[in-house]
Amino acid sequence: MINVRIKIGDGAIEDTFAAHKLIYLEADNRTEAPIKKRDASSYAEKAGENTDPRTVQDAFDYKVRFIIDGQNTNLANVNAIVAAFNAKLYTQPANSDIRTYKEVTFYNDFKRVKIVGLPEPIAEPKEMKRSKNGYDFAEVEFTIHVSDPTKCDFNLSV
């Protein structure tokens, strides 16, 4: 099993399986943040275009797929695992529907990247299966929206 780690808010850096029962399957193959489109101008009387060579890194979404081993036959355990993980991603005042999401840092030691951004809760499994032994499994996708790519490290040394 490939180990990956996550830090939620100001919490500790935890192994995704040991702390949240999320088994790493795969993630985006990103080695650098995308760049913003370069400014260009063109004129009818001039061939081609004038392109400004300056640009900066752009925001992006980083997607990670996990397997959840429910070890039961009624999906309650898979759903409970997802609900418990999602609840750690935000704070919500009593008597309010407003959620404030915490910044997460995802350490993909396998692909040597550190991704920092705001999480999207796991809302819908990509796939649900039941083994012939009656155990439930779910494949889920976890998305981190990176609004400031300068916080990421695309050459992570463990």
PDB file of C-alpha atoms in Angstrom:
ATOM      1  CA  MET A   1       0.000   0.000   0.000  1.00  0.00           C
ATOM      2  CA  ILE A   2       1.274   3.470  -0.893  1.00  0.00           C
ATOM      3  CA  ASN A   3       1.283   5.876   2.047  1.00  0.00           C
ATOM      4  CA  VAL A   4       0.232   9.491   1.594  1.00  0.00           C
ATOM      5  CA  ARG A   5      -0.282  12.096   4.291  1.00  0.00           C
ATOM      6  CA  ILE A   6      -2.634  15.002   4.944  1.00  0.00           C
ATOM      7  CA  LYS A   7      -2.705  17.971   7.288  1.00  0.00           C
ATOM      8  CA  ILE A   8      -6.106  19.557   7.888  1.00  0.00           C
ATOM      9  CA  GLY A   9      -6.002  23.134   9.148  1.00  0.00           C
ATOM     10  CA  ASP A  10      -3.603  23.477  12.079  1.00  0.00           C
ATOM     11  CA  GLY A  11      -3.797  19.764  12.874  1.00  0.00           C
ATOM     12  CA  ALA A  12      -1.046  17.199  12.749  1.00  0.00           C
ATOM     13  CA  ILE A  13       0.270  15.589   9.578  1.00  0.00           C
ATOM     14  CA  GLU A  14      -1.478  12.205   9.450  1.00  0.00           C
ATOM     15  CA  ASP A  15      -1.349   9.118   7.268  1.00  0.00           C
ATOM     16  CA  THR A  16      -4.579   9.049   5.247  1.00  0.00           C
ATOM     17  CA  PHE A  17      -5.185   5.372   5.942  1.00  0.00           C
ATOM     18  CA  ALA A  18      -4.277   5.300   9.633  1.00  0.00           C
ATOM     19  CA  ALA A  19      -6.201   8.476  10.479  1.00  0.00           C
ATOM     20  CA  HIS A  20      -9.084   8.489   7.992  1.00  0.00           C
ATOM     21  CA  LYS A  21      -9.316   4.945   6.518  1.00  0.00           C
ATOM     22  CA  LEU A  22      -8.632   6.296   3.016  1.00  0.00           C
ATOM     23  CA  ILE A  23      -6.483   3.983   0.878  1.00  0.00           C
ATOM     24  CA  TYR A  24      -4.544   5.900  -1.775  1.00  0.00           C
ATOM     25  CA  LEU A  25      -5.258   4.757  -5.315  1.00  0.00           C
ATOM     26  CA  GLU A  26      -3.882   7.499  -7.571  1.00  0.00           C
ATOM     27  CA  ALA A  27      -3.589  11.250  -8.047  1.00  0.00           C
ATOM     28  CA  ASP A  28      -2.952  13.800 -10.753  1.00  0.00           C
ATOM     29  CA  ASN A  29       0.449  13.651 -12.429  1.00  0.00           C
ATOM     30  CA  ARG A  30       1.280  17.282 -11.795  1.00  0.00           C
ATOM     31  CA  THR A  31       4.915  18.397 -11.737  1.00  0.00           C
ATOM     32  CA  GLU A  32       4.224  22.138 -11.812  1.00  0.00           C
ATOM     33  CA  ALA A  33       1.324  24.544 -11.520  1.00  0.00           C
ATOM     34  CA  PRO A  34      -0.182  25.693 -14.808  1.00  0.00           C
ATOM     35  CA  ILE A  35       0.594  29.219 -15.951  1.00  0.00           C
ATOM     36  CA  LYS A  36      -1.878  31.980 -16.685  1.00  0.00           C
ATOM     37  CA  LYS A  37      -2.525  32.728 -20.316  1.00  0.00           C
ATOM     38  CA  ARG A  38      -0.021  35.218 -21.690  1.00  0.00           C
ATOM     39  CA  ASP A  39      -1.347  38.575 -22.830  1.00  0.00           C
ATOM     40  CA  ALA A  40      -1.208  39.088 -26.582  1.00  0.00           C
ATOM     41  CA  SER A  41      -2.325  41.801 -28.946  1.00  0.00           C
ATOM     42  CA  SER A  42      -2.621  41.744 -32.701  1.00  0.00           C
ATOM     43  CA  TYR A  43      -3.095  44.423 -35.311  1.00  0.00           C
ATOM     44  CA  ALA A  44      -4.563  44.203 -38.794  1.00  0.00           C
ATOM     45  CA  GLU A  45      -1.520  45.807 -40.395  1.00  0.00           C
ATOM     46  CA  LYS A  46       1.012  43.519 -38.626  1.00  0.00           C
ATOM     47  CA  ALA A  47       1.528  39.787 -39.179  1.00  0.00           C
ATOM     48  CA  GLY A  48       1.281  37.552 -36.142  1.00  0.00           C
ATOM     49  CA  GLU A  49       0.813  38.979 -32.669  1.00  0.00           C
ATOM     50  CA  ASN A  50       2.684  40.746 -29.898  1.00  0.00           C
ATOM     51  CA  THR A  51       2.993  38.340 -26.957  1.00  0.00           C
ATOM     52  CA  ASP A  52       4.009  39.435 -23.474  1.00  0.00           C
ATOM     53  CA  PRO A  53       6.480  36.776 -22.252  1.00  0.00           C
ATOM     54  CA  ARG A  54       5.676  37.484 -18.579  1.00  0.00           C
ATOM     55  CA  THR A  55       3.206  35.313 -16.726  1.00  0.00           C
ATOM     56  CA  VAL A  56       2.575  33.751 -13.300  1.00  0.00           C
ATOM     57  CA  GLN A  57       1.351  30.423 -11.993  1.00  0.00           C
ATOM     58  CA  ASP A  58      -2.400  29.876 -12.141  1.00  0.00           C
ATOM     59  CA  ALA A  59      -4.913  28.257  -9.786  1.00  0.00           C
ATOM     60  CA  PHE A  60      -5.790  24.593 -10.379  1.00  0.00           C
ATOM     61  CA  ASP A  61      -7.638  21.605  -8.953  1.00  0.00           C
ATOM     62  CA  TYR A  62      -5.684  18.584  -7.709  1.00  0.00           C
ATOM     63  CA  LYS A  63      -7.621  15.321  -7.640  1.00  0.00           C
ATOM     64  CA  VAL A  64      -6.824  12.272  -5.535  1.00  0.00           C
ATOM     65  CA  ARG A  65      -8.663   8.967  -5.716  1.00  0.00           C
ATOM     66  CA  PHE A  66      -9.035   6.770  -2.657  1.00  0.00           C
ATOM     67  CA  ILE A  67     -10.562   3.376  -1.929  1.00  0.00           C
ATOM     68  CA  ILE A  68     -12.617   2.945   1.222  1.00  0.00           C
ATOM     69  CA  ASP A  69     -12.885  -0.572   2.606  1.00  0.00           C
ATOM     70  CA  GLY A  70     -16.231  -0.590   4.397  1.00  0.00           C
ATOM     71  CA  GLN A  71     -16.011  -4.099   5.885  1.00  0.00           C
ATOM     72  CA  ASN A  72     -19.777  -4.403   6.083  1.00  0.00           C
ATOM     73  CA  THR A  73     -22.790  -5.201   3.933  1.00  0.00           C
ATOM     74  CA  ASN A  74     -25.050  -2.159   4.236  1.00  0.00           C
ATOM     75  CA  LEU A  75     -22.801   0.775   3.123  1.00  0.00           C
ATOM     76  CA  ALA A  76     -23.288   2.440   6.518  1.00  0.00           C
ATOM     77  CA  ASN A  77     -19.611   2.042   7.314  1.00  0.00           C
ATOM     78  CA  VAL A  78     -18.456   3.522   3.965  1.00  0.00           C
ATOM     79  CA  ASN A  79     -20.858   6.426   4.436  1.00  0.00           C
ATOM     80  CA  ALA A  80     -19.743   6.894   8.047  1.00  0.00           C
ATOM     81  CA  ILE A  81     -16.074   7.012   6.990  1.00  0.00           C
ATOM     82  CA  VAL A  82     -16.824   9.666   4.348  1.00  0.00           C
ATOM     83  CA  ALA A  83     -18.978  11.694   6.767  1.00  0.00           C
ATOM     84  CA  ALA A  84     -16.297  11.614   9.481  1.00  0.00           C
ATOM     85  CA  PHE A  85     -13.600  12.739   7.038  1.00  0.00           C
ATOM     86  CA  ASN A  86     -15.753  15.516   5.546  1.00  0.00           C
ATOM     87  CA  ALA A  87     -16.631  16.825   9.037  1.00  0.00           C
ATOM     88  CA  LYS A  88     -12.927  17.367   9.782  1.00  0.00           C
ATOM     89  CA  LEU A  89     -12.556  19.616   6.724  1.00  0.00           C
ATOM     90  CA  TYR A  90     -14.610  22.536   8.051  1.00  0.00           C
ATOM     91  CA  THR A  91     -15.927  24.367  11.072  1.00  0.00           C
ATOM     92  CA  GLN A  92     -19.597  25.213  11.443  1.00  0.00           C
ATOM     93  CA  PRO A  93     -21.050  27.384  14.209  1.00  0.00           C
ATOM     94  CA  ALA A  94     -24.002  26.005  16.140  1.00  0.00           C
ATOM     95  CA  ASN A  95     -27.374  27.010  14.689  1.00  0.00           C
ATOM     96  CA  SER A  96     -25.808  27.971  11.351  1.00  0.00           C
ATOM     97  CA  ASP A  97     -25.566  26.367   7.944  1.00  0.00           C
ATOM     98  CA  ILE A  98     -22.368  28.254   7.090  1.00  0.00           C
ATOM     99  CA  ARG A  99     -19.278  26.100   6.782  1.00  0.00           C
ATOM    100  CA  THR A 100     -15.776  27.530   6.839  1.00  0.00           C
ATOM    101  CA  TYR A 101     -13.385  25.125   5.149  1.00  0.00           C
ATOM    102  CA  LYS A 102      -9.883  24.657   6.513  1.00  0.00           C
ATOM    103  CA  GLU A 103      -6.809  24.752   4.319  1.00  0.00           C
ATOM    104  CA  VAL A 104      -5.421  21.269   3.705  1.00  0.00           C
ATOM    105  CA  THR A 105      -1.890  20.210   2.879  1.00  0.00           C
ATOM    106  CA  PHE A 106      -1.673  16.937   0.981  1.00  0.00           C
ATOM    107  CA  TYR A 107       1.714  15.204   0.946  1.00  0.00           C
ATOM    108  CA  ASN A 108       1.918  12.776  -1.956  1.00  0.00           C
ATOM    109  CA  ASP A 109       5.169  11.050  -1.033  1.00  0.00           C
ATOM    110  CA  PHE A 110       4.803   8.685  -3.986  1.00  0.00           C
ATOM    111  CA  LYS A 111       4.731  11.473  -6.596  1.00  0.00           C
ATOM    112  CA  ARG A 112       6.908  13.812  -4.497  1.00  0.00           C
ATOM    113  CA  VAL A 113       4.517  16.776  -4.328  1.00  0.00           C
ATOM    114  CA  LYS A 114       2.980  18.864  -1.556  1.00  0.00           C
ATOM    115  CA  ILE A 115      -0.366  20.400  -2.519  1.00  0.00           C
ATOM    116  CA  VAL A 116      -1.947  23.171  -0.440  1.00  0.00           C
ATOM    117  CA  GLY A 117      -5.468  24.471  -0.943  1.00  0.00           C
ATOM    118  CA  LEU A 118      -9.114  24.349   0.037  1.00  0.00           C
ATOM    119  CA  PRO A 119     -10.849  20.961  -0.071  1.00  0.00           C
ATOM    120  CA  GLU A 120     -14.081  19.976  -1.726  1.00  0.00           C
ATOM    121  CA  PRO A 121     -15.990  17.498   0.452  1.00  0.00           C
ATOM    122  CA  ILE A 122     -16.349  13.969  -0.839  1.00  0.00           C
ATOM    123  CA  ALA A 123     -19.975  14.038  -1.946  1.00  0.00           C
ATOM    124  CA  GLU A 124     -20.452  11.150  -4.340  1.00  0.00           C
ATOM    125  CA  PRO A 125     -18.468   7.942  -4.727  1.00  0.00           C
ATOM    126  CA  LYS A 126     -17.168   7.278  -8.228  1.00  0.00           C
ATOM    127  CA  GLU A 127     -17.963   3.615  -7.802  1.00  0.00           C
ATOM    128  CA  MET A 128     -19.376   1.268  -5.167  1.00  0.00           C
ATOM    129  CA  LYS A 129     -18.761  -2.457  -5.137  1.00  0.00           C
ATOM    130  CA  ARG A 130     -19.560  -5.428  -2.990  1.00  0.00           C
ATOM    131  CA  SER A 131     -17.148  -8.353  -2.798  1.00  0.00           C
ATOM    132  CA  LYS A 132     -18.374 -11.922  -2.985  1.00  0.00           C
ATOM    133  CA  ASN A 133     -17.704 -12.079   0.780  1.00  0.00           C
ATOM    134  CA  GLY A 134     -20.277  -9.323   1.278  1.00  0.00           C
ATOM    135  CA  TYR A 135     -17.868  -6.459   2.030  1.00  0.00           C
ATOM    136  CA  ASP A 136     -18.562  -2.998   0.638  1.00  0.00           C
ATOM    137  CA  PHE A 137     -15.921  -0.878  -1.080  1.00  0.00           C
ATOM    138  CA  ALA A 138     -16.165   2.614  -2.491  1.00  0.00           C
ATOM    139  CA  GLU A 139     -13.896   4.572  -4.802  1.00  0.00           C
ATOM    140  CA  VAL A 140     -14.011   8.280  -4.034  1.00  0.00           C
ATOM    141  CA  GLU A 141     -12.371  11.379  -5.469  1.00  0.00           C
ATOM    142  CA  PHE A 142     -11.029  14.110  -3.219  1.00  0.00           C
ATOM    143  CA  THR A 143     -10.406  17.499  -4.845  1.00  0.00           C
ATOM    144  CA  ILE A 144      -8.160  20.242  -3.502  1.00  0.00           C
ATOM    145  CA  HIS A 145      -8.589  23.671  -5.098  1.00  0.00           C
ATOM    146  CA  VAL A 146      -5.201  25.386  -5.162  1.00  0.00           C
ATOM    147  CA  SER A 147      -5.735  29.137  -5.334  1.00  0.00           C
ATOM    148  CA  ASP A 148      -2.120  30.021  -4.410  1.00  0.00           C
ATOM    149  CA  PRO A 149       0.309  27.663  -6.190  1.00  0.00           C
ATOM    150  CA  THR A 150       3.305  29.281  -4.467  1.00  0.00           C
ATOM    151  CA  LYS A 151       2.350  27.329  -1.314  1.00  0.00           C
ATOM    152  CA  CYS A 152       2.844  24.016  -3.151  1.00  0.00           C
ATOM    153  CA  ASP A 153       6.088  22.092  -3.500  1.00  0.00           C
ATOM    154  CA  PHE A 154       6.490  20.089  -6.725  1.00  0.00           C
ATOM    155  CA  ASN A 155       9.870  18.642  -5.709  1.00  0.00           C
ATOM    156  CA  LEU A 156       9.078  17.290  -2.247  1.00  0.00           C
ATOM    157  CA  SER A 157      11.857  15.483  -0.436  1.00  0.00           C
ATOM    158  CA  VAL A 158      10.485  13.177   2.214  1.00  0.00           C
TER     159      VAL A 158
END
